[in-house]
mmCIF file of C-alpha atoms in Angstrom:
data_model
loop_
_atom_site.group_PDB
_atom_site.id
_atom_site.type_symbol
_atom_site.label_atom_id
_atom_site.label_comp_id
_atom_site.label_asym_id
_atom_site.label_seq_id
_atom_site.Cartn_x
_atom_site.Cartn_y
_atom_site.Cartn_z
ATOM 1 C CA UNK A 1 12.152 -0.852 -2.419
ATOM 2 C CA UNK A 2 9.602 1.987 -2.309
ATOM 3 C CA UNK A 3 6.119 1.136 -1.032
ATOM 4 C CA UNK A 4 3.072 3.411 -1.009
ATOM 5 C CA UNK A 5 0.062 2.564 1.189
ATOM 6 C CA UNK A 6 -3.172 4.432 0.474
ATOM 7 C CA UNK A 7 -5.491 4.571 3.495
ATOM 8 C CA UNK A 8 -4.657 4.668 7.197
ATOM 9 C CA UNK A 9 -7.490 2.932 8.954
ATOM 10 C CA UNK A 10 -6.626 -0.056 11.113
ATOM 11 C CA UNK A 11 -5.789 -2.213 8.072
ATOM 12 C CA UNK A 12 -3.444 0.296 6.415
ATOM 13 C CA UNK A 13 -1.754 1.091 9.744
ATOM 14 C CA UNK A 14 -1.226 -2.604 10.535
ATOM 15 C CA UNK A 15 0.308 -3.203 7.091
ATOM 16 C CA UNK A 16 2.591 -0.178 7.574
ATOM 17 C CA UNK A 17 3.783 -1.419 10.970
ATOM 18 C CA UNK A 18 4.319 -4.994 9.768
ATOM 19 C CA UNK A 19 6.319 -3.925 6.707
ATOM 20 C CA UNK A 20 8.291 -1.379 8.766
ATOM 21 C CA UNK A 21 10.018 -4.264 10.529
ATOM 22 C CA UNK A 22 11.650 -5.389 7.269
ATOM 23 C CA UNK A 23 14.952 -3.728 6.442
ATOM 24 C CA UNK A 24 15.346 -2.005 3.101
ATOM 25 C CA UNK A 25 11.738 -0.900 2.611
ATOM 26 C CA UNK A 26 10.959 2.782 2.155
ATOM 27 C CA UNK A 27 7.282 3.129 3.148
ATOM 28 C CA UNK A 28 4.945 6.104 2.770
ATOM 29 C CA UNK A 29 1.293 6.104 3.875
ATOM 30 C CA UNK A 30 -1.211 8.557 2.390
ATOM 31 C CA UNK A 31 -4.626 9.417 3.785
ATOM 32 C CA UNK A 32 -6.795 12.416 2.980
ATOM 33 C CA UNK A 33 -7.952 12.362 6.632
ATOM 34 C CA UNK A 34 -6.275 11.804 9.974
ATOM 35 C CA UNK A 35 -5.661 8.172 11.012
ATOM 36 C CA UNK A 36 -8.449 5.973 12.392
ATOM 37 C CA UNK A 37 -11.255 7.961 10.839
ATOM 38 C CA UNK A 38 -14.092 6.432 8.759
ATOM 39 C CA UNK A 39 -15.047 2.848 9.619
ATOM 40 C CA UNK A 40 -12.137 2.287 12.051
ATOM 41 C CA UNK A 41 -13.173 5.249 14.195
ATOM 42 C CA UNK A 42 -16.739 3.959 14.451
ATOM 43 C CA UNK A 43 -15.929 0.268 15.062
ATOM 44 C CA UNK A 44 -16.583 -1.471 18.380
ATOM 45 C CA UNK A 45 -13.460 -3.645 18.084
ATOM 46 C CA UNK A 46 -15.165 -6.953 18.913
ATOM 47 C CA UNK A 47 -12.869 -9.755 17.721
ATOM 48 C CA UNK A 48 -15.149 -12.716 17.021
ATOM 49 C CA UNK A 49 -12.618 -15.310 15.939
ATOM 50 C CA UNK A 50 -12.919 -18.531 17.914
ATOM 51 C CA UNK A 51 -16.665 -18.035 18.380
ATOM 52 C CA UNK A 52 -17.251 -17.682 14.625
ATOM 53 C CA UNK A 53 -18.750 -20.579 12.660
ATOM 54 C CA UNK A 54 -15.771 -20.678 10.283
ATOM 55 C CA UNK A 55 -13.886 -23.928 10.862
ATOM 56 C CA UNK A 56 -11.630 -24.356 7.829
ATOM 57 C CA UNK A 57 -10.195 -22.650 4.766
ATOM 58 C CA UNK A 58 -8.854 -19.132 4.426
ATOM 59 C CA UNK A 59 -11.695 -17.509 6.410
ATOM 60 C CA UNK A 60 -10.840 -19.534 9.537
ATOM 61 C CA UNK A 61 -7.062 -19.358 9.046
ATOM 62 C CA UNK A 62 -7.145 -15.560 8.914
ATOM 63 C CA UNK A 63 -9.249 -15.355 12.066
ATOM 64 C CA UNK A 64 -6.998 -17.773 13.914
ATOM 65 C CA UNK A 65 -3.801 -16.031 12.819
ATOM 66 C CA UNK A 66 -5.136 -12.625 13.860
ATOM 67 C CA UNK A 67 -6.396 -13.740 17.288
ATOM 68 C CA UNK A 68 -2.983 -15.298 17.999
ATOM 69 C CA UNK A 69 -1.115 -12.216 16.781
ATOM 70 C CA UNK A 70 -3.131 -9.811 18.928
ATOM 71 C CA UNK A 71 -1.904 -11.581 22.062
ATOM 72 C CA UNK A 72 1.643 -10.453 21.226
ATOM 73 C CA UNK A 73 0.899 -7.320 19.177
ATOM 74 C CA UNK A 74 -0.862 -5.320 21.901
ATOM 75 C CA UNK A 75 1.879 -5.632 24.562
ATOM 76 C CA UNK A 76 4.482 -5.144 21.808
ATOM 77 C CA UNK A 77 2.940 -1.845 20.707
ATOM 78 C CA UNK A 78 2.394 -0.674 24.284
ATOM 79 C CA UNK A 79 6.051 -1.393 25.051
ATOM 80 C CA UNK A 80 7.332 0.464 21.978
ATOM 81 C CA UNK A 81 5.076 3.523 22.205
ATOM 82 C CA UNK A 82 4.156 3.825 25.873
ATOM 83 C CA UNK A 83 0.526 4.126 24.765
ATOM 84 C CA UNK A 84 -2.264 2.202 26.471
ATOM 85 C CA UNK A 85 -4.475 0.138 24.160
ATOM 86 C CA UNK A 86 -7.674 -0.724 26.084
ATOM 87 C CA UNK A 87 -8.327 -4.444 25.618
ATOM 88 C CA UNK A 88 -10.999 -6.618 27.229
ATOM 89 C CA UNK A 89 -9.430 -10.025 27.889
ATOM 90 C CA UNK A 90 -12.520 -11.533 29.521
ATOM 91 C CA UNK A 91 -13.811 -13.038 26.303
ATOM 92 C CA UNK A 92 -17.152 -13.023 24.520
ATOM 93 C CA UNK A 93 -20.479 -14.477 25.670
ATOM 94 C CA UNK A 94 -22.895 -15.218 22.819
ATOM 95 C CA UNK A 95 -26.529 -15.576 23.866
ATOM 96 C CA UNK A 96 -28.478 -18.459 22.346
ATOM 97 C CA UNK A 97 -32.207 -18.107 21.672
ATOM 98 C CA UNK A 98 -34.902 -20.620 20.855
ATOM 99 C CA UNK A 99 -37.141 -20.428 17.820
ATOM 100 C CA UNK A 100 -40.591 -19.221 18.896
ATOM 101 C CA UNK A 101 -42.196 -21.550 16.323
ATOM 102 C CA UNK A 102 -40.612 -24.749 17.678
ATOM 103 C CA UNK A 103 -38.957 -23.947 21.018
ATOM 104 C CA UNK A 104 -38.132 -27.429 22.333
ATOM 105 C CA UNK A 105 -36.850 -28.939 19.099
ATOM 106 C CA UNK A 106 -34.850 -25.899 17.999
ATOM 107 C CA UNK A 107 -33.365 -25.388 21.467
ATOM 108 C CA UNK A 108 -31.864 -28.875 21.444
ATOM 109 C CA UNK A 109 -30.589 -28.353 17.880
ATOM 110 C CA UNK A 110 -28.951 -25.041 18.747
ATOM 111 C CA UNK A 111 -27.154 -26.457 21.786
ATOM 112 C CA UNK A 112 -25.949 -29.569 19.949
ATOM 113 C CA UNK A 113 -24.688 -27.460 17.030
ATOM 114 C CA UNK A 114 -22.547 -25.410 19.409
ATOM 115 C CA UNK A 115 -21.357 -28.568 21.177
ATOM 116 C CA UNK A 116 -20.070 -29.793 17.820
ATOM 117 C CA UNK A 117 -18.232 -26.509 17.284
ATOM 118 C CA UNK A 118 -16.789 -26.752 20.810
ATOM 119 C CA UNK A 119 -15.316 -30.149 19.909
ATOM 120 C CA UNK A 120 -13.867 -28.808 16.654
ATOM 121 C CA UNK A 121 -12.288 -25.863 18.467
ATOM 122 C CA UNK A 122 -10.863 -28.190 21.114
ATOM 123 C CA UNK A 123 -9.188 -30.245 18.373
ATOM 124 C CA UNK A 124 -7.766 -26.983 16.970
ATOM 125 C CA UNK A 125 -6.363 -25.979 20.356
ATOM 126 C CA UNK A 126 -9.015 -23.394 21.288
ATOM 127 C CA UNK A 127 -11.522 -23.200 24.128
ATOM 128 C CA UNK A 128 -15.288 -22.805 23.947
ATOM 129 C CA UNK A 129 -17.823 -23.478 26.692
ATOM 130 C CA UNK A 130 -21.513 -24.147 26.083
ATOM 131 C CA UNK A 131 -23.657 -22.930 28.980
ATOM 132 C CA UNK A 132 -27.237 -23.851 29.772
ATOM 133 C CA UNK A 133 -29.581 -21.194 31.130
ATOM 134 C CA UNK A 134 -28.635 -21.933 34.738
ATOM 135 C CA UNK A 135 -24.918 -21.494 34.109
ATOM 136 C CA UNK A 136 -25.533 -18.305 32.133
ATOM 137 C CA UNK A 137 -27.506 -16.895 35.086
ATOM 138 C CA UNK A 138 -24.644 -17.767 37.420
ATOM 139 C CA UNK A 139 -22.015 -15.916 35.386
ATOM 140 C CA UNK A 140 -24.176 -13.159 33.821
ATOM 141 C CA UNK A 141 -27.144 -12.544 36.155
ATOM 142 C CA UNK A 142 -27.943 -9.302 34.292
ATOM 143 C CA UNK A 143 -29.253 -11.313 31.315
ATOM 144 C CA UNK A 144 -32.978 -11.994 31.504
ATOM 145 C CA UNK A 145 -35.130 -12.802 28.487
ATOM 146 C CA UNK A 146 -37.680 -15.621 28.071
ATOM 147 C CA UNK A 147 -36.346 -16.868 24.702
ATOM 148 C CA UNK A 148 -32.713 -17.210 25.832
ATOM 149 C CA UNK A 149 -31.847 -20.874 26.401
ATOM 150 C CA UNK A 150 -28.152 -20.548 27.207
ATOM 151 C CA UNK A 151 -24.921 -19.149 25.845
ATOM 152 C CA UNK A 152 -21.544 -19.935 24.346
ATOM 153 C CA UNK A 153 -18.490 -18.520 26.092
ATOM 154 C CA UNK A 154 -15.273 -17.880 24.172
ATOM 155 C CA UNK A 155 -12.571 -16.898 26.684
ATOM 156 C CA UNK A 156 -9.832 -16.400 24.055
ATOM 157 C CA UNK A 157 -11.668 -13.881 21.870
ATOM 158 C CA UNK A 158 -11.083 -10.211 22.633
ATOM 159 C CA UNK A 159 -12.399 -6.675 22.317
ATOM 160 C CA UNK A 160 -10.107 -3.700 21.906
ATOM 161 C CA UNK A 161 -10.272 0.010 21.179
ATOM 162 C CA UNK A 162 -9.710 0.349 17.404
ATOM 163 C CA UNK A 163 -8.726 4.035 17.515
ATOM 164 C CA UNK A 164 -6.133 3.528 20.268
ATOM 165 C CA UNK A 165 -4.780 0.491 18.400
ATOM 166 C CA UNK A 166 -4.470 2.391 15.097
ATOM 167 C CA UNK A 167 -2.736 5.397 16.683
ATOM 168 C CA UNK A 168 -0.258 3.051 18.412
ATOM 169 C CA UNK A 169 0.424 1.275 15.096
ATOM 170 C CA UNK A 170 1.111 4.645 13.416
ATOM 171 C CA UNK A 171 3.388 5.717 16.277
ATOM 172 C CA UNK A 172 5.347 2.440 16.201
ATOM 173 C CA UNK A 173 5.642 2.486 12.404
ATOM 174 C CA UNK A 174 6.910 6.091 12.486
ATOM 175 C CA UNK A 175 9.602 5.035 14.950
ATOM 176 C CA UNK A 176 10.643 2.460 12.336
ATOM 177 C CA UNK A 177 10.949 5.134 9.650
ATOM 178 C CA UNK A 178 7.552 5.031 7.946
ATOM 179 C CA UNK A 179 6.445 8.411 6.558
ATOM 180 C CA UNK A 180 2.784 9.330 7.043
ATOM 181 C CA UNK A 181 1.166 12.002 4.871
ATOM 182 C CA UNK A 182 -2.185 12.946 6.378
ATOM 183 C CA UNK A 183 -4.488 15.419 4.652
ATOM 184 C CA UNK A 184 -3.039 14.349 1.301
ATOM 185 C CA UNK A 185 -5.462 12.933 -1.246
ATOM 186 C CA UNK A 186 -4.608 10.521 -4.023
ATOM 187 C CA UNK A 187 -6.294 12.308 -6.900
ATOM 188 C CA UNK A 188 -9.171 10.723 -8.751
ATOM 189 C CA UNK A 189 -7.885 11.223 -12.269
ATOM 190 C CA UNK A 190 -7.206 8.804 -15.086
ATOM 191 C CA UNK A 191 -3.649 7.487 -14.966
ATOM 192 C CA UNK A 192 -2.035 8.341 -18.317
ATOM 193 C CA UNK A 193 -0.656 5.448 -20.323
ATOM 194 C CA UNK A 194 2.808 7.019 -20.160
ATOM 195 C CA UNK A 195 2.949 6.042 -16.477
ATOM 196 C CA UNK A 196 2.241 2.407 -17.228
ATOM 197 C CA UNK A 197 5.126 0.186 -18.208
ATOM 198 C CA UNK A 198 4.157 -2.929 -20.142
ATOM 199 C CA UNK A 199 5.899 -5.960 -18.697
ATOM 200 C CA UNK A 200 6.638 -8.859 -20.948
ATOM 201 C CA UNK A 201 5.676 -11.604 -21.508
ATOM 202 C CA UNK A 202 2.670 -11.201 -19.156
ATOM 203 C CA UNK A 203 -0.288 -8.940 -19.859
ATOM 204 C CA UNK A 204 0.071 -7.315 -16.444
ATOM 205 C CA UNK A 205 1.170 -3.698 -16.290
ATOM 206 C CA UNK A 206 3.567 -2.076 -13.860
ATOM 207 C CA UNK A 207 2.274 1.136 -12.306
ATOM 208 C CA UNK A 208 5.105 3.639 -11.989
ATOM 209 C CA UNK A 209 3.378 6.468 -10.121
ATOM 210 C CA UNK A 210 0.163 8.035 -8.908
ATOM 211 C CA UNK A 211 -0.926 11.642 -8.567
ATOM 212 C CA UNK A 212 -1.574 13.121 -5.131
ATOM 213 C CA UNK A 213 -2.585 16.593 -3.958
ATOM 214 C CA UNK A 214 1.124 17.062 -3.143
ATOM 215 C CA UNK A 215 2.313 15.974 -6.595
ATOM 216 C CA UNK A 216 3.392 12.728 -8.255
ATOM 217 C CA UNK A 217 4.523 9.809 -6.098
ATOM 218 C CA UNK A 218 6.514 6.920 -7.550
ATOM 219 C CA UNK A 219 6.832 3.470 -6.014
ATOM 220 C CA UNK A 220 7.637 -0.179 -6.661
ATOM 221 C CA UNK A 221 4.433 -1.290 -4.924
ATOM 222 C CA UNK A 222 1.096 0.432 -4.324
ATOM 223 C CA UNK A 223 -1.179 -0.973 -1.612
ATOM 224 C CA UNK A 224 -4.815 0.170 -1.652
ATOM 225 C CA UNK A 225 -6.307 -0.078 1.857
ATOM 226 C CA UNK A 226 -8.688 2.830 1.506
ATOM 227 C CA UNK A 227 -11.965 1.129 2.409
ATOM 228 C CA UNK A 228 -14.780 2.904 0.592
ATOM 229 C CA UNK A 229 -12.226 5.113 -1.162
ATOM 230 C CA UNK A 230 -10.905 2.022 -2.938
ATOM 231 C CA UNK A 231 -13.737 2.188 -5.494
ATOM 232 C CA UNK A 232 -12.604 5.488 -7.047
ATOM 233 C CA UNK A 233 -8.912 4.585 -6.775
ATOM 234 C CA UNK A 234 -9.384 1.353 -8.707
ATOM 235 C CA UNK A 235 -11.747 3.022 -11.183
ATOM 236 C CA UNK A 236 -9.026 5.472 -12.190
ATOM 237 C CA UNK A 237 -6.876 2.471 -13.063
ATOM 238 C CA UNK A 238 -9.705 1.112 -15.229
ATOM 239 C CA UNK A 239 -10.150 -1.860 -12.876
ATOM 240 C CA UNK A 240 -13.037 -0.783 -10.655
ATOM 241 C CA UNK A 241 -13.520 -2.843 -7.515
ATOM 242 C CA UNK A 242 -16.928 -1.823 -6.227
ATOM 243 C CA UNK A 243 -16.967 -1.373 -2.435
ATOM 244 C CA UNK A 244 -20.380 -0.339 -1.114
ATOM 245 C CA UNK A 245 -21.188 1.417 2.185
ATOM 246 C CA UNK A 246 -23.189 -0.320 4.909
ATOM 247 C CA UNK A 247 -24.046 2.028 7.761
ATOM 248 C CA UNK A 248 -23.823 1.086 11.417
ATOM 249 C CA UNK A 249 -25.074 3.128 14.374
ATOM 250 C CA UNK A 250 -24.014 2.679 17.996
ATOM 251 C CA UNK A 251 -24.756 4.083 21.459
ATOM 252 C CA UNK A 252 -22.633 4.965 24.458
ATOM 253 C CA UNK A 253 -24.665 4.226 27.611
ATOM 254 C CA UNK A 254 -23.759 5.149 31.177
ATOM 255 C CA UNK A 255 -25.376 3.190 33.987
ATOM 256 C CA UNK A 256 -23.091 4.340 36.801
ATOM 257 C CA UNK A 257 -22.646 0.778 38.043
ATOM 258 C CA UNK A 258 -21.510 -2.556 36.648
ATOM 259 C CA UNK A 259 -24.030 -4.921 35.120
ATOM 260 C CA UNK A 260 -24.025 -8.309 36.817
ATOM 261 C CA UNK A 261 -20.723 -9.419 38.327
ATOM 262 C CA UNK A 262 -18.218 -6.556 38.491
ATOM 263 C CA UNK A 263 -15.364 -9.090 38.322
ATOM 264 C CA UNK A 264 -16.645 -10.662 35.099
ATOM 265 C CA UNK A 265 -17.347 -8.132 32.362
ATOM 266 C CA UNK A 266 -17.050 -9.885 28.987
ATOM 267 C CA UNK A 267 -18.534 -8.623 25.746
ATOM 268 C CA UNK A 268 -22.078 -9.997 25.497
ATOM 269 C CA UNK A 269 -23.572 -10.507 22.061
ATOM 270 C CA UNK A 270 -26.998 -11.722 20.992
ATOM 271 C CA UNK A 271 -29.027 -11.405 17.815
ATOM 272 C CA UNK A 272 -26.107 -9.461 16.294
ATOM 273 C CA UNK A 273 -26.170 -6.845 19.070
ATOM 274 C CA UNK A 274 -22.968 -6.267 21.024
ATOM 275 C CA UNK A 275 -22.879 -5.014 24.617
ATOM 276 C CA UNK A 276 -19.305 -3.845 25.219
ATOM 277 C CA UNK A 277 -18.137 -2.928 28.750
ATOM 278 C CA UNK A 278 -16.111 0.297 28.833
ATOM 279 C CA UNK A 279 -15.429 0.365 32.594
ATOM 280 C CA UNK A 280 -17.051 2.308 35.435
ATOM 281 C CA UNK A 281 -20.545 1.171 34.479
ATOM 282 C CA UNK A 282 -20.323 2.503 30.911
ATOM 283 C CA UNK A 283 -21.235 0.372 27.889
ATOM 284 C CA UNK A 284 -21.110 0.590 24.124
ATOM 285 C CA UNK A 285 -24.094 -0.925 22.334
ATOM 286 C CA UNK A 286 -23.951 -1.607 18.607
ATOM 287 C CA UNK A 287 -24.482 -1.800 15.833
ATOM 288 C CA UNK A 288 -27.231 -1.459 13.281
ATOM 289 C CA UNK A 289 -26.811 -2.828 9.738
ATOM 290 C CA UNK A 290 -28.249 -0.376 7.199
ATOM 291 C CA UNK A 291 -27.818 -0.936 3.453
ATOM 292 C CA UNK A 292 -27.587 1.793 0.785
ATOM 293 C CA UNK A 293 -29.844 2.489 -2.164
ATOM 294 C CA UNK A 294 -28.880 1.713 -5.767
ATOM 295 C CA UNK A 295 -26.680 4.792 -5.983
ATOM 296 C CA UNK A 296 -24.823 3.942 -2.747
ATOM 297 C CA UNK A 297 -26.518 6.746 -0.814
ATOM 298 C CA UNK A 298 -27.423 6.041 2.777
ATOM 299 C CA UNK A 299 -28.602 7.966 5.835
ATOM 300 C CA UNK A 300 -28.896 6.846 9.448
ATOM 301 C CA UNK A 301 -32.405 5.871 10.512
ATOM 302 C CA UNK A 302 -33.286 7.015 14.022
ATOM 303 C CA UNK A 303 -35.876 4.263 14.440
ATOM 304 C CA UNK A 304 -33.226 1.561 13.879
ATOM 305 C CA UNK A 305 -31.022 3.084 16.577
ATOM 306 C CA UNK A 306 -33.990 3.109 18.959
ATOM 307 C CA UNK A 307 -34.746 -0.520 18.062
ATOM 308 C CA UNK A 308 -31.108 -1.420 18.818
ATOM 309 C CA UNK A 309 -31.415 0.177 22.248
ATOM 310 C CA UNK A 310 -34.715 -1.576 22.993
ATOM 311 C CA UNK A 311 -33.323 -4.982 21.980
ATOM 312 C CA UNK A 312 -30.345 -4.455 24.303
ATOM 313 C CA UNK A 313 -32.743 -3.562 27.119
ATOM 314 C CA UNK A 314 -34.812 -6.672 26.340
ATOM 315 C CA UNK A 315 -31.729 -8.861 26.908
ATOM 316 C CA UNK A 316 -30.513 -6.828 29.855
ATOM 317 C CA UNK A 317 -33.414 -4.994 31.593
ATOM 318 C CA UNK A 318 -31.104 -2.983 33.879
ATOM 319 C CA UNK A 319 -30.061 -0.928 30.848
ATOM 320 C CA UNK A 320 -33.488 0.730 30.851
ATOM 321 C CA UNK A 321 -32.196 3.199 33.454
ATOM 322 C CA UNK A 322 -28.941 3.931 31.609
ATOM 323 C CA UNK A 323 -28.295 7.390 30.206
ATOM 324 C CA UNK A 324 -27.430 7.805 26.527
ATOM 325 C CA UNK A 325 -24.155 9.763 26.585
ATOM 326 C CA UNK A 326 -23.702 9.875 22.816
ATOM 327 C CA UNK A 327 -24.546 8.138 19.572
ATOM 328 C CA UNK A 328 -22.444 7.759 16.437
ATOM 329 C CA UNK A 329 -22.398 6.022 13.097
ATOM 330 C CA UNK A 330 -19.889 4.794 10.537
ATOM 331 C CA UNK A 331 -19.819 3.277 7.070
ATOM 332 C CA UNK A 332 -18.464 -0.228 6.638
ATOM 333 C CA UNK A 333 -16.838 -1.152 3.301
ATOM 334 C CA UNK A 334 -18.623 -4.173 1.793
ATOM 335 C CA UNK A 335 -17.477 -5.623 -1.550
ATOM 336 C CA UNK A 336 -20.155 -5.989 -4.215
ATOM 337 C CA UNK A 337 -20.663 -9.478 -5.670
ATOM 338 C CA UNK A 338 -17.643 -11.001 -3.953
ATOM 339 C CA UNK A 339 -16.777 -12.152 -0.434
ATOM 340 C CA UNK A 340 -15.133 -9.844 2.078
ATOM 341 C CA UNK A 341 -12.309 -8.974 2.403
ATOM 342 C CA UNK A 342 -10.546 -8.239 -0.904
ATOM 343 C CA UNK A 343 -6.868 -9.170 -0.504
ATOM 344 C CA UNK A 344 -5.379 -9.638 -3.940
ATOM 345 C CA UNK A 345 -3.483 -8.075 -6.820
ATOM 346 C CA UNK A 346 -5.541 -5.551 -8.767
ATOM 347 C CA UNK A 347 -6.363 -7.250 -12.080
ATOM 348 C CA UNK A 348 -4.124 -6.007 -14.886
ATOM 349 C CA UNK A 349 -1.316 -4.848 -12.587
ATOM 350 C CA UNK A 350 1.607 -6.740 -11.116
ATOM 351 C CA UNK A 351 2.440 -4.187 -8.404
ATOM 352 C CA UNK A 352 -0.930 -2.853 -7.171
ATOM 353 C CA UNK A 353 -2.253 -4.769 -4.151
ATOM 354 C CA UNK A 354 -5.726 -4.584 -2.629
ATOM 355 C CA UNK A 355 -6.279 -4.883 1.118
ATOM 356 C CA UNK A 356 -9.783 -3.539 1.431
ATOM 357 C CA UNK A 357 -13.490 -4.310 1.764
ATOM 358 C CA UNK A 358 -13.265 -6.000 5.167
ATOM 359 C CA UNK A 359 -16.903 -5.110 5.886
ATOM 360 C CA UNK A 360 -17.457 -5.826 9.600
ATOM 361 C CA UNK A 361 -14.134 -7.564 10.280
ATOM 362 C CA UNK A 362 -11.467 -4.948 9.589
ATOM 363 C CA UNK A 363 -10.136 -4.843 13.146
ATOM 364 C CA UNK A 364 -10.340 -8.618 13.552
ATOM 365 C CA UNK A 365 -8.539 -9.444 10.292
ATOM 366 C CA UNK A 366 -5.968 -6.614 10.168
ATOM 367 C CA UNK A 367 -2.977 -8.707 11.389
ATOM 368 C CA UNK A 368 -3.646 -11.582 8.977
ATOM 369 C CA UNK A 369 -4.200 -9.087 6.153
ATOM 370 C CA UNK A 370 -0.817 -7.486 6.844
ATOM 371 C CA UNK A 371 0.850 -10.911 6.746
ATOM 372 C CA UNK A 372 -0.839 -11.735 3.429
ATOM 373 C CA UNK A 373 0.328 -8.438 1.894
ATOM 374 C CA UNK A 374 3.881 -8.990 3.160
ATOM 375 C CA UNK A 375 3.889 -12.456 1.557
ATOM 376 C CA UNK A 376 2.834 -10.960 -1.798
ATOM 377 C CA UNK A 377 5.715 -8.456 -1.704
ATOM 378 C CA UNK A 378 8.402 -10.626 -0.115
ATOM 379 C CA UNK A 379 7.442 -14.319 -0.329
ATOM 380 C CA UNK A 380 8.884 -16.437 2.486
ATOM 381 C CA UNK A 381 10.355 -18.892 0.008
ATOM 382 C CA UNK A 382 12.005 -16.270 -2.179
#
């Protein structure tokens, strides 16, 4: 069976590695860039699974499956490739703030809401701890802000380096025989009807081939995991799935010393701002959320990056003396008028699969996405 994967960010690479473990599949991955570019290369790799508010349905199941899989996937890849995949196993601390309008009432509500989630997670076999302000100060003395009333600690959530992960996935998949074609674009031209085979009795069509900058490629299955590039790819098949860009900016700060307790360096998140320890007193801070105009054009706003930095300093005053080593930005793929991610057959086709539009959860949901794609190609019960 010949399989073509278009796009080699973390999602495409994870699918390639997962499918490479099945005998009899001939897999080729195309990307017009090198691996782990675009949104993967800009991501912070914060895996907010257990600490998310999702408690049931597909959204929770995918998070749970992925968090479990990462515990085995990272050592598995490191063993196969000899590559180191930096991974913070000290969990995530989410800061809880009161509402300035009604501090006492809202503070109690916030804490009780998280207590309820803690009980749900316990029944699901996961750990969460709800800390009051005193306990937060004990574990994270670097946090100091008048509106913070406590925190939730999720010891089983993780943060990892998305670029290192993706390169290890590519390496491991190559060892299993997957062919990667980097610098090769799938051309944005209308697929002629001669390449479509009508299958009966359904109305779905079977795509025989696609054009690339290296010529025509044929396959039994085509998997579109091209993020923002998915819009043009699906448009050329007359089934446009609109994926819009949402820009995120981040900072690399160097303090030269650890914040708080050097033995306890979890990811700290508050008001949608992540403080990610990188070792040796260095920290990533991210990320802004900047939406495009009506024509999907977007440019990074310097004032939003400065606001991000100031909010991080407000939570953690010691960061005021940190040096900005570099800044960067990336575009996240967000589906228009439908929930993220898009994991489905492309309407009108029985052999074109979509694994795209993960928005801010591409790294988190990559393992579960790969499992879902595998199930569509080779169902467990078949």
